[in-house]
mmCIF file of C-alpha atoms and ligand atoms in Angstrom:
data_model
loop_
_atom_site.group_PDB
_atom_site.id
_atom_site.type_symbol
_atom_site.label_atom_id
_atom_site.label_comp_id
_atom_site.label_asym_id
_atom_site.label_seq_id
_atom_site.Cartn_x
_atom_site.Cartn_y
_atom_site.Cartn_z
ATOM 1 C CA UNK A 997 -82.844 128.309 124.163
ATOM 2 C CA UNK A 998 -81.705 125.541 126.539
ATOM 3 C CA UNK A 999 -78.631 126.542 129.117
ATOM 4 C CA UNK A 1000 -76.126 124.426 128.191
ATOM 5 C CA UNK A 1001 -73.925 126.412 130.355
ATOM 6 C CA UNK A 1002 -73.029 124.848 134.198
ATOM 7 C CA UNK A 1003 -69.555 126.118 135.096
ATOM 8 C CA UNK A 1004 -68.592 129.476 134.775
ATOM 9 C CA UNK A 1005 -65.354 130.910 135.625
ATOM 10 C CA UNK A 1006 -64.425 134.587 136.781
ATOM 11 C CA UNK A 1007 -61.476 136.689 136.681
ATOM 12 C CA UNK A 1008 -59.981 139.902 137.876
ATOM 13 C CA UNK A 1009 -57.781 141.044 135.204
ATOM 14 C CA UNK A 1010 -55.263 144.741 134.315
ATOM 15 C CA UNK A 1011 -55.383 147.523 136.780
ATOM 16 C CA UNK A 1012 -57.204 147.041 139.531
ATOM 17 C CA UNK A 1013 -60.615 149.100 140.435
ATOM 18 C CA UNK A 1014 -62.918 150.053 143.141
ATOM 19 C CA UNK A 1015 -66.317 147.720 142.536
ATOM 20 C CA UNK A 1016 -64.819 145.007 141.013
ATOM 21 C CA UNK A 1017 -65.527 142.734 144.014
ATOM 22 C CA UNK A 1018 -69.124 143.888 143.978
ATOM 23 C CA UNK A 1019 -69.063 142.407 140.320
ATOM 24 C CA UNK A 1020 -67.428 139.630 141.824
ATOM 25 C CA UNK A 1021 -70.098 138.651 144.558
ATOM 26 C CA UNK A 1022 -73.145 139.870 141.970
ATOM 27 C CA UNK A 1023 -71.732 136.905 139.420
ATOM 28 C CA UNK A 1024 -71.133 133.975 142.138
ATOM 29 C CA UNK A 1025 -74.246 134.630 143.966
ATOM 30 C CA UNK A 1026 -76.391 135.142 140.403
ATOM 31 C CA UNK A 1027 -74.883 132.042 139.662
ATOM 32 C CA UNK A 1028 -75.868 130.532 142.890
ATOM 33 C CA UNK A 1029 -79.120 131.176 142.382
ATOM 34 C CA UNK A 1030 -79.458 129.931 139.269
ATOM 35 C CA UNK A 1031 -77.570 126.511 140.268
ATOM 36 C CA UNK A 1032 -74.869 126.850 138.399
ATOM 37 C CA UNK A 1033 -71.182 126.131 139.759
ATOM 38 C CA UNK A 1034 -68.768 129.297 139.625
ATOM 39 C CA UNK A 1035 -65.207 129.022 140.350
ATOM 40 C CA UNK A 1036 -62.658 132.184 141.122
ATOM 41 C CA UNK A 1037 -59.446 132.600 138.822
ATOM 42 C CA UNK A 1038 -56.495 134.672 141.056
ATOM 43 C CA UNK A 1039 -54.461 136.817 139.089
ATOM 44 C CA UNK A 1040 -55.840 137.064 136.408
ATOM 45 C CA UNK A 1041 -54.863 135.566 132.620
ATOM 46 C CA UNK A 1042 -51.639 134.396 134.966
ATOM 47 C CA UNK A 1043 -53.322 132.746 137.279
ATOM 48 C CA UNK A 1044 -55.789 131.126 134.287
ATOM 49 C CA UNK A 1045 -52.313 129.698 132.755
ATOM 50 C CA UNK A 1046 -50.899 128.027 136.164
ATOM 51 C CA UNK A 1047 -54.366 126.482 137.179
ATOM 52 C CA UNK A 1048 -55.452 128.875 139.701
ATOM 53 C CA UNK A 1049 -58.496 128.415 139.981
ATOM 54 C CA UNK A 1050 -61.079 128.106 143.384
ATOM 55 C CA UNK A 1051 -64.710 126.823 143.737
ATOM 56 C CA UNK A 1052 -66.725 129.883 144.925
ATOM 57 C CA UNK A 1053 -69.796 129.315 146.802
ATOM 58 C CA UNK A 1054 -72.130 132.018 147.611
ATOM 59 C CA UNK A 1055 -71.033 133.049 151.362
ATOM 60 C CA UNK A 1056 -67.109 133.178 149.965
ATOM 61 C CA UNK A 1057 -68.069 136.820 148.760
ATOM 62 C CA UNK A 1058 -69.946 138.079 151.931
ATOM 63 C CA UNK A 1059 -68.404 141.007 153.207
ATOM 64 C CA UNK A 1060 -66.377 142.587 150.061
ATOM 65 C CA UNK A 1061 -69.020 144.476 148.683
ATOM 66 C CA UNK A 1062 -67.501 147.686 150.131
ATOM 67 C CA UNK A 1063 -63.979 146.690 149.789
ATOM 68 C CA UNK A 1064 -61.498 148.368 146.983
ATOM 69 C CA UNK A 1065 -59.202 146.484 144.859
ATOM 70 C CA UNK A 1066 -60.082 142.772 144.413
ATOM 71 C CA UNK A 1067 -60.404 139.571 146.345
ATOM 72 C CA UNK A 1068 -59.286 137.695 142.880
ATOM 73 C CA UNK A 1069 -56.101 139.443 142.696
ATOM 74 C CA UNK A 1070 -55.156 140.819 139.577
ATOM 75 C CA UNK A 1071 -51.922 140.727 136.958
ATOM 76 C CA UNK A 1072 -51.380 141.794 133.499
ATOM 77 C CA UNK A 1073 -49.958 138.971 131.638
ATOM 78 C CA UNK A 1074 -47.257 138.549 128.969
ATOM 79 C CA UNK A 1075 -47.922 134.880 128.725
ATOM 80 C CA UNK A 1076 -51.332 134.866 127.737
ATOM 81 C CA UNK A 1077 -50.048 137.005 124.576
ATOM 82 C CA UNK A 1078 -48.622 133.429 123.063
ATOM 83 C CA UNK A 1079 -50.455 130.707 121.917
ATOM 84 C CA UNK A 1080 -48.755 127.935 123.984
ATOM 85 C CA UNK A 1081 -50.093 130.325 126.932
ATOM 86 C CA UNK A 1082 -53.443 130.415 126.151
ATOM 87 C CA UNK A 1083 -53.036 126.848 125.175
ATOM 88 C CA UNK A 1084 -51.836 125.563 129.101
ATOM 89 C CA UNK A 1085 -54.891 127.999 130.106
ATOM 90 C CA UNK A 1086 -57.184 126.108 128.275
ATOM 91 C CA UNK A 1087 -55.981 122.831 129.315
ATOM 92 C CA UNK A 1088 -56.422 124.182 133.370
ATOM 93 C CA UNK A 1089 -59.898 125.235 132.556
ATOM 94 C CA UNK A 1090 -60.692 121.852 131.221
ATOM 95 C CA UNK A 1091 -59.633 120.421 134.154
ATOM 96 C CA UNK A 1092 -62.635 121.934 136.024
ATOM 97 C CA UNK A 1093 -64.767 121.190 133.123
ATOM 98 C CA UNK A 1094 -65.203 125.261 132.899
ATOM 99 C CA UNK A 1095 -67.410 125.724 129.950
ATOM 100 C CA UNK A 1096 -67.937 129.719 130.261
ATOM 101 C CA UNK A 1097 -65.674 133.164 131.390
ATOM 102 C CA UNK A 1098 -66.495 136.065 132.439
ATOM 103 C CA UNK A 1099 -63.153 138.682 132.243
ATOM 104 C CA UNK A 1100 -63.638 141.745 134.306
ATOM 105 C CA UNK A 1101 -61.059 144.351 133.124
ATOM 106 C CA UNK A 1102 -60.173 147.153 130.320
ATOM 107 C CA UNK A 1103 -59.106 146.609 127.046
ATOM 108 C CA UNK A 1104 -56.497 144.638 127.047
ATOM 109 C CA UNK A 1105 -58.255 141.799 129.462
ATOM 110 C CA UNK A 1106 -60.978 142.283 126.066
ATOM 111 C CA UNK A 1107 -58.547 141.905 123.890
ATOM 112 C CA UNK A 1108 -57.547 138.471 125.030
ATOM 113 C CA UNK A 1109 -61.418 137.359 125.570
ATOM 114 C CA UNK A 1110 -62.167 138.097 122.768
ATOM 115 C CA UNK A 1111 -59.034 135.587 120.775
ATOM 116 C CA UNK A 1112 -59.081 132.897 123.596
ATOM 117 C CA UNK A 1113 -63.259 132.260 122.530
ATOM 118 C CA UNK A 1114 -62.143 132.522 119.040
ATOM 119 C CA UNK A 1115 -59.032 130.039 119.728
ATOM 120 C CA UNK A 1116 -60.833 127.581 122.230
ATOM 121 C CA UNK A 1117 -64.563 128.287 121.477
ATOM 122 C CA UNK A 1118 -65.142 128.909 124.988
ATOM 123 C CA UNK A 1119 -68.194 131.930 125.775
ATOM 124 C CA UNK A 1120 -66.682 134.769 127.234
ATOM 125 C CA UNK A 1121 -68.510 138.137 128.565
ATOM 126 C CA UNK A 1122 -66.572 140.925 129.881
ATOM 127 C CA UNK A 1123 -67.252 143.620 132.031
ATOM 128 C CA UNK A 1124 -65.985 146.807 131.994
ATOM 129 C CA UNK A 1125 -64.117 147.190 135.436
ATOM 130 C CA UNK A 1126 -61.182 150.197 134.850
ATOM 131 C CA UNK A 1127 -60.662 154.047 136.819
ATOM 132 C CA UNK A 1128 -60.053 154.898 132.870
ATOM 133 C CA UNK A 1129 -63.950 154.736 131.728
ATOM 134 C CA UNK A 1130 -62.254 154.790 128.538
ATOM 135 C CA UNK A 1131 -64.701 151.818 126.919
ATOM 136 C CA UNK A 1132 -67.240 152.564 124.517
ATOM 137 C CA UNK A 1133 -70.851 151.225 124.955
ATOM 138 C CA UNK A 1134 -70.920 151.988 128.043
ATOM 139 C CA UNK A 1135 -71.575 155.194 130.297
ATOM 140 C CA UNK A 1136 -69.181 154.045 133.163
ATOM 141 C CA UNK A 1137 -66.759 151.282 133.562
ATOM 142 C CA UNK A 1138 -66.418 150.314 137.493
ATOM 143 C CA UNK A 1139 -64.227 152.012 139.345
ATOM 144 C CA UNK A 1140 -64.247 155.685 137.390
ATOM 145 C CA UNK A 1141 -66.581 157.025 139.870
ATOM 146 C CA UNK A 1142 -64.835 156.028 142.896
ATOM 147 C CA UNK A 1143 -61.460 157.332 141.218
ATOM 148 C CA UNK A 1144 -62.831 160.834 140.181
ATOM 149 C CA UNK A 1145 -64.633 161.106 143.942
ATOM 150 C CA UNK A 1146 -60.811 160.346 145.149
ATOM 151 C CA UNK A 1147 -59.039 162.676 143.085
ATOM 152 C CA UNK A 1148 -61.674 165.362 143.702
ATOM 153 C CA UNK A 1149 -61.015 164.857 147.377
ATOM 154 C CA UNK A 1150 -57.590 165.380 147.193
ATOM 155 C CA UNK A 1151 -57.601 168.378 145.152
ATOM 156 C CA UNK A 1152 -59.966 169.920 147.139
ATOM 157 C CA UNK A 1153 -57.216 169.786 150.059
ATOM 158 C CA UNK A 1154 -54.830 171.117 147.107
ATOM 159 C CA UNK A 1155 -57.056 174.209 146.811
ATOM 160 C CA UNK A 1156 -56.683 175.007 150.539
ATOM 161 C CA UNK A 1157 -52.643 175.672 150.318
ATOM 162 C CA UNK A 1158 -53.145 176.776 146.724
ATOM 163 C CA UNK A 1159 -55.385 179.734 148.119
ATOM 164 C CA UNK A 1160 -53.668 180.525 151.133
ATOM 165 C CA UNK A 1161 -50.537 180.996 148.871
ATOM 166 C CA UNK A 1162 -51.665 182.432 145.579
ATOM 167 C CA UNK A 1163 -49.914 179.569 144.046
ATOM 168 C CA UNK A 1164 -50.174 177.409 141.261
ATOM 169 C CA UNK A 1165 -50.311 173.825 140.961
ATOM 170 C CA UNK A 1166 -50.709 171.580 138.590
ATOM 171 C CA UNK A 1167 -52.435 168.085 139.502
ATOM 172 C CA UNK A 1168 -52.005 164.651 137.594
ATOM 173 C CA UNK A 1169 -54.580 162.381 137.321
ATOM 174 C CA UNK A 1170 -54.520 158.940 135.538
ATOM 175 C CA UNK A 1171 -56.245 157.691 132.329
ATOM 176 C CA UNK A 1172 -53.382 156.265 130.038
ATOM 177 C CA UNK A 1173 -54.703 157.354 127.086
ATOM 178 C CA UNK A 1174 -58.136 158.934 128.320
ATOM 179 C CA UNK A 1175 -59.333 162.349 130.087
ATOM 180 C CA UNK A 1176 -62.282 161.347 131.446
ATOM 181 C CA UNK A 1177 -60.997 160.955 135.143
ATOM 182 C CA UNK A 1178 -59.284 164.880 134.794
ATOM 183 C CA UNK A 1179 -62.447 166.486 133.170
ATOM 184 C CA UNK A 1180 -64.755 165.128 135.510
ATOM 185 C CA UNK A 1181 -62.371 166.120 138.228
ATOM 186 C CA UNK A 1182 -61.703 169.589 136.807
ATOM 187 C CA UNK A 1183 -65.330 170.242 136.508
ATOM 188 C CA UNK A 1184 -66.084 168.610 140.365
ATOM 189 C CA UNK A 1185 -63.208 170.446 141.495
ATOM 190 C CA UNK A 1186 -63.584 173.661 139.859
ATOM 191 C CA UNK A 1187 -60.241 173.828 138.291
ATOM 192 C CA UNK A 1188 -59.028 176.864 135.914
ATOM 193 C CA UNK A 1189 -57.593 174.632 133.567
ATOM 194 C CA UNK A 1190 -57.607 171.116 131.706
ATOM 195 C CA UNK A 1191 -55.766 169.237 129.844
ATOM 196 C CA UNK A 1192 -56.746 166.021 127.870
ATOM 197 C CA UNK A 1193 -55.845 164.181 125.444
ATOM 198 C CA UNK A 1194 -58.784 164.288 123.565
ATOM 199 C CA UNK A 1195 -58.891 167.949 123.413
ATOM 200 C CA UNK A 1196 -55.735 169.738 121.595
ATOM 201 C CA UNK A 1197 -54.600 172.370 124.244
ATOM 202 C CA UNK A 1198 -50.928 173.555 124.644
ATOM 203 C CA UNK A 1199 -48.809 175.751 127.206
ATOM 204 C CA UNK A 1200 -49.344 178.986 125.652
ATOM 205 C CA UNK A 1201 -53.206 178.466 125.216
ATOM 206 C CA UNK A 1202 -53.177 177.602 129.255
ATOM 207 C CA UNK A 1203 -50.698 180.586 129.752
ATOM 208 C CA UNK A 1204 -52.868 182.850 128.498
ATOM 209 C CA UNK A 1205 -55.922 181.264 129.950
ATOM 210 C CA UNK A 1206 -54.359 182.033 133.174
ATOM 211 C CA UNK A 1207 -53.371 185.167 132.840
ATOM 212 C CA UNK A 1208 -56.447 186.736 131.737
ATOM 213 C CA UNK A 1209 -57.721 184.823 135.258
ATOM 214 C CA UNK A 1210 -54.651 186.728 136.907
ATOM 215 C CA UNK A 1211 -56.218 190.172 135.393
ATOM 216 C CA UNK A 1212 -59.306 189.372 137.196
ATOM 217 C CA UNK A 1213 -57.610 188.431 140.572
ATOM 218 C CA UNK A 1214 -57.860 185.082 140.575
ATOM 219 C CA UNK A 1215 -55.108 184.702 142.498
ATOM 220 C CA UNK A 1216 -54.470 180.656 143.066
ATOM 221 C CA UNK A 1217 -55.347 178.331 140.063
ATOM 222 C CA UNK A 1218 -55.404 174.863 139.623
ATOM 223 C CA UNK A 1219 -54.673 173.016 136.463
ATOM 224 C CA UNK A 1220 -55.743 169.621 136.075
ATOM 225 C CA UNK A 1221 -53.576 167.115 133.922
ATOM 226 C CA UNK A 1222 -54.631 163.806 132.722
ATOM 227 C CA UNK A 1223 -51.773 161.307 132.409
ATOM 228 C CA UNK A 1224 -52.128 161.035 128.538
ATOM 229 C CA UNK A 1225 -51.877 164.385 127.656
ATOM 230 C CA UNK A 1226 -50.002 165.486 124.783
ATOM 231 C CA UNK A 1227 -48.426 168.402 126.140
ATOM 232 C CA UNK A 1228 -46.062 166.408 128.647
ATOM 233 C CA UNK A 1229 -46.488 165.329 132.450
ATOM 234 C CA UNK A 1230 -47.385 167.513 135.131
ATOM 235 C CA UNK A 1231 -43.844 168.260 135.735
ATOM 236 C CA UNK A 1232 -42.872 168.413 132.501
ATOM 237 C CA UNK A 1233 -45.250 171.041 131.903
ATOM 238 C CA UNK A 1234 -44.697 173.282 135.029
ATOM 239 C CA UNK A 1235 -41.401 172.948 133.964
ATOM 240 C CA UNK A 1236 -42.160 174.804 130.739
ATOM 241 C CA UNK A 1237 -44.460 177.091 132.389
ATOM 242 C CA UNK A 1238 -41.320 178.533 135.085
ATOM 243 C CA UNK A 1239 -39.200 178.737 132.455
ATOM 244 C CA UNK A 1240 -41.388 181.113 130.199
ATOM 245 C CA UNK A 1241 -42.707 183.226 132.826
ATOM 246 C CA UNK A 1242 -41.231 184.668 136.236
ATOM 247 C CA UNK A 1243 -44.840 185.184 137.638
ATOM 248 C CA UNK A 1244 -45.681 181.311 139.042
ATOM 249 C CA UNK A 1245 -43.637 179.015 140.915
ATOM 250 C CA UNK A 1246 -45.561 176.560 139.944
ATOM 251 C CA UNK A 1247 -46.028 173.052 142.084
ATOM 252 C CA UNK A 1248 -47.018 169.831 141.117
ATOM 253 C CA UNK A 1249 -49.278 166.851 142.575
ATOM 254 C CA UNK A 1250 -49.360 163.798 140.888
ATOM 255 C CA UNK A 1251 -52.261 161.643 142.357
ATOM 256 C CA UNK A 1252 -50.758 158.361 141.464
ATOM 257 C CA UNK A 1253 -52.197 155.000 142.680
ATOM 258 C CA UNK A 1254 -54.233 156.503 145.506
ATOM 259 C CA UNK A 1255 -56.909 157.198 143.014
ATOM 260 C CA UNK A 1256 -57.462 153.321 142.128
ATOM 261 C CA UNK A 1257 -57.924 152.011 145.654
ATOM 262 C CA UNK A 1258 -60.333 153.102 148.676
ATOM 263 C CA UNK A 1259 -63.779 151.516 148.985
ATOM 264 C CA UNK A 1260 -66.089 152.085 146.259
ATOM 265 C CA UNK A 1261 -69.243 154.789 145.892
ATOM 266 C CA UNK A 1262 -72.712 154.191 145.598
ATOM 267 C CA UNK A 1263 -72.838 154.383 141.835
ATOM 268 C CA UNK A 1264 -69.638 151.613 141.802
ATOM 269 C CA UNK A 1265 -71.613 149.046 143.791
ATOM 270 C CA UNK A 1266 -74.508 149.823 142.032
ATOM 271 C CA UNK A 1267 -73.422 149.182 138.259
ATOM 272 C CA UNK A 1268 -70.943 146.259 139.519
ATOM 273 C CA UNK A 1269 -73.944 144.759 140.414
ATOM 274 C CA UNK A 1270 -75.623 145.141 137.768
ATOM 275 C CA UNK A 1271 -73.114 144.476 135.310
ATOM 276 C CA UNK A 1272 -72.662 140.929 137.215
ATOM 277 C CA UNK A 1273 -75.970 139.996 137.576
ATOM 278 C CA UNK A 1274 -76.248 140.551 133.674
ATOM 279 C CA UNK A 1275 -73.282 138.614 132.673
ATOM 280 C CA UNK A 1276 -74.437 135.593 134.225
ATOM 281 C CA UNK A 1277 -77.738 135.962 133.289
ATOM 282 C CA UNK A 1278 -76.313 136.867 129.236
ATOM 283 C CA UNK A 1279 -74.435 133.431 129.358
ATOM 284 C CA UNK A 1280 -77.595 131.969 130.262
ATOM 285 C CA UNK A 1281 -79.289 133.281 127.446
ATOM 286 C CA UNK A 1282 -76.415 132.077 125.461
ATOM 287 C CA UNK A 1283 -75.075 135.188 124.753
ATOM 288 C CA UNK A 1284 -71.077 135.301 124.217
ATOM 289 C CA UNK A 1285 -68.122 137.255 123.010
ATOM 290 C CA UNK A 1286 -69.920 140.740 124.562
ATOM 291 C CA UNK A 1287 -69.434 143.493 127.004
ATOM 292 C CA UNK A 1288 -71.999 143.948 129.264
ATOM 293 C CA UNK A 1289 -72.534 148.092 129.742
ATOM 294 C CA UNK A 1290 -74.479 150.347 131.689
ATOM 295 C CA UNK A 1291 -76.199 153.147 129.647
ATOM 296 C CA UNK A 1292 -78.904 155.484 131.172
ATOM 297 C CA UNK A 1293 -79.370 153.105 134.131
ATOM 298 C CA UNK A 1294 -80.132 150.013 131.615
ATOM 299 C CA UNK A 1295 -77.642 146.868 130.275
ATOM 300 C CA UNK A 1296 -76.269 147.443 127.265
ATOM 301 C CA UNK A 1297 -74.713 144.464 124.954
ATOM 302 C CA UNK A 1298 -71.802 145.329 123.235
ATOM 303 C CA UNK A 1299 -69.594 143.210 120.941
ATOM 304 C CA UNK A 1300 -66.115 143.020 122.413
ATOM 305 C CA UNK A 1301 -64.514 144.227 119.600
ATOM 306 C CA UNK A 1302 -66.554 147.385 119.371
ATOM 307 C CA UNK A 1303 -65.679 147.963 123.195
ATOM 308 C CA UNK A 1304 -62.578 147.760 122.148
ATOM 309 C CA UNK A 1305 -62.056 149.314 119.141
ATOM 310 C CA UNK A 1306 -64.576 151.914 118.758
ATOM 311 C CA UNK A 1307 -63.451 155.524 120.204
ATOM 312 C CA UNK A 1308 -65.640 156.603 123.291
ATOM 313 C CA UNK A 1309 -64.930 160.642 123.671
ATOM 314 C CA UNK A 1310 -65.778 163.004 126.330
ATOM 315 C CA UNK A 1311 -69.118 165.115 125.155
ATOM 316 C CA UNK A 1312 -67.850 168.054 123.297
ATOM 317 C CA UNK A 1313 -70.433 169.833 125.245
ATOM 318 C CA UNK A 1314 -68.950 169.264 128.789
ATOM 319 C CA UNK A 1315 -65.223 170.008 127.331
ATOM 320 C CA UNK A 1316 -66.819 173.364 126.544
ATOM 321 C CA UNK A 1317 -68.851 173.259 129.793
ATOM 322 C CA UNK A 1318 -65.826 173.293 131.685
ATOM 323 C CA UNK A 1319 -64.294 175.777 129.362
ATOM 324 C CA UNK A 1320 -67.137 178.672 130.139
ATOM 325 C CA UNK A 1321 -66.642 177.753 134.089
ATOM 326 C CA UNK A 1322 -63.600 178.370 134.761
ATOM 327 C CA UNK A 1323 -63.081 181.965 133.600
HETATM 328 O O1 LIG B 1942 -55.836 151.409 133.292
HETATM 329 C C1 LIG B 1942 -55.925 151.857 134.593
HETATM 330 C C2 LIG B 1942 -54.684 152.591 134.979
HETATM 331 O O2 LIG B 1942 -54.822 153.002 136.322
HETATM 332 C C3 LIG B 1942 -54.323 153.801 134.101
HETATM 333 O O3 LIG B 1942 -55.049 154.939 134.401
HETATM 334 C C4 LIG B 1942 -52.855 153.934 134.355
HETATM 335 O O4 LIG B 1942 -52.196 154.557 133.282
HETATM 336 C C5 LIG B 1942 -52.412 152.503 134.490
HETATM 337 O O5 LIG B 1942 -53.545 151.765 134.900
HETATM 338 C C6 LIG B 1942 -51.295 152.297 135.466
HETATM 339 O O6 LIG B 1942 -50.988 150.943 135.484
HETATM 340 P P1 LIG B 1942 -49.977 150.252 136.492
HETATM 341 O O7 LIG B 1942 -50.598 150.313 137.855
HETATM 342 O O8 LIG B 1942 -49.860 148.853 135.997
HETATM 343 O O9 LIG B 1942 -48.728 151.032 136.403
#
């Protein structure tokens, strides 16, 4: 089929990730190599609505490969929810004669991909580019890795007071509504306990867990908590645990923010890349209205709304996994 395409437009959109500019520079200089124009949109769906928008030529992304955060700027915006929103965004991308988007982001930057080409008839490809991983189609969304290395580093530190005290801590990790960042860090950092949201687990089950560690003198424990569990926060919960039980004084972490920036690993660069190079190279083909995913090493073409919609769940066997190793 013919490229019709010969201005594309990228974005930076949600909660920042480590990669994302690597997914930046893989889509301007793909682009530059096939001749066609790409222009930069700063923050975001925001930045899309005021007209923000920057001719990117291929040595404008030298240098950020190994940089966290992004060089687009990010936002998540309230006025790209409304049709008269969308509407001004349109008009700003006409004014540079854009004719094709590629959203980098989580669900809800999908989300409004996927009703702006259905509103405007305008291609859009998204890449996955959240610390959540919490998009189906894909094995990895940019930025888990490098999260899940941070948090891993951190609790490893943890671990050295928690042992030198016998003590008990519980550590929060992020993922709104996901526990892939805490059970990959629970496994990594060989944590006595879990808890997800997408595995039902409450204080007496942990309790008890614990304990029976206790019998077998292990002394120190770590719990790890992802953010959308159902049980509570990570203070919530060692709340609950001192008041049931004069044998912990428990303390609490909660990783925060630190976990989204840093520079990115080896497998973030290397799947930003990818995922870049294949957006471009998807519009070209005159694919639209996809994700582009990474699964077992390979692209992977996903409709937006199954990215979005569609469940993706940690493997039942590494939930269990972690289960066996940490008695
Ligand atoms: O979606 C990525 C994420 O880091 C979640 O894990 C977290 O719940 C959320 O963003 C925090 O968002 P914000 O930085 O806007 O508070």
């Amino acid at each position: 089929m013919a490229n019709t395409i010969k201005r594309i437009a990228v974005f930076t959109s949600g909660g920042d990730a480590p990669g994302m500019n690597a997914a930046i520079r893989a889509v301007v200089r793909t682009c530059s190599y096939h001749n066609l124009h790409v222009y930069g949109i700063y923050h975001g769906y925001d930045g899309m609505i005021d007209g923000e928008i920057v001719r990117l030529e291929s040595r404008d992304v030298g240098n950020i490969i190994h940089r966290g955060g992004t060089i687009l700027k990010t936002a998540r915006s309230e006025r790209f929810r409304t049709v008269e929103g969308r509407q001004s965004a349109y008009e700003s991308l006409m004014a540079y004669e854009i004719d094709a988007l590629i959203a980098i982001g989580g669900d809800g930057t999908f989300t409004g991909a996927k009703i702006f080409q259905k509103e405007h008839k305008i291609p859009c490809i998204g890449i996955p580019g959240t610390i959540d991983n919490d998009l189906f189609g894909t094995d990895y969304t940019i930025g888990f890795d490098t999260a899940v290395n941070t948090a891993i580093e951190a609790v490893d530190k943890i671990r050295d007071t928690a042992d030198s005290h016998n003590r008990l801590f519980f550590v929060e990790v992020m993922g709104r509504k996901a526990g892939f960042i805490a059970l990959n860090t629970g496994i990594g950092s060989g944590a006595g306990g879990i808890l997800i949201p997408e595995s039902k687990s409450d204080v007496d089950q942990l309790m008890f867990h614990l304990r029976k560690m206790a019998k077998r003198k292990k002394l120190f424990n770590l719990v790890i908590v992802a953010e959308g569990n159902e049980n509570g926060t990570a203070h919530e919960i060692s709340k609950i645990v001192k008041q049931n039980s004069d044998e912990y004084e428990p303390k609490v972490t909660v990783i925060g923010h630190l976990q989204r920036g840093g520079s990115p690993t080896a497998l973030d660069r290397l799947i930003a890349s990818q995922m870049g190079y294949y957006a471009v190279l998807a519009l070209i083909e005159g694919k639209s209205g996809i994700m582009i995913g990474i699964q077992n090493h390979q692209p992977s073409y996903i409709k937006l709304d199954d990215a979005i919609k569609r469940v993706k769940k940690p493997e039942a066997d590494l939930i269990e996994m972690a289960n066996v190793l940490s008695i």
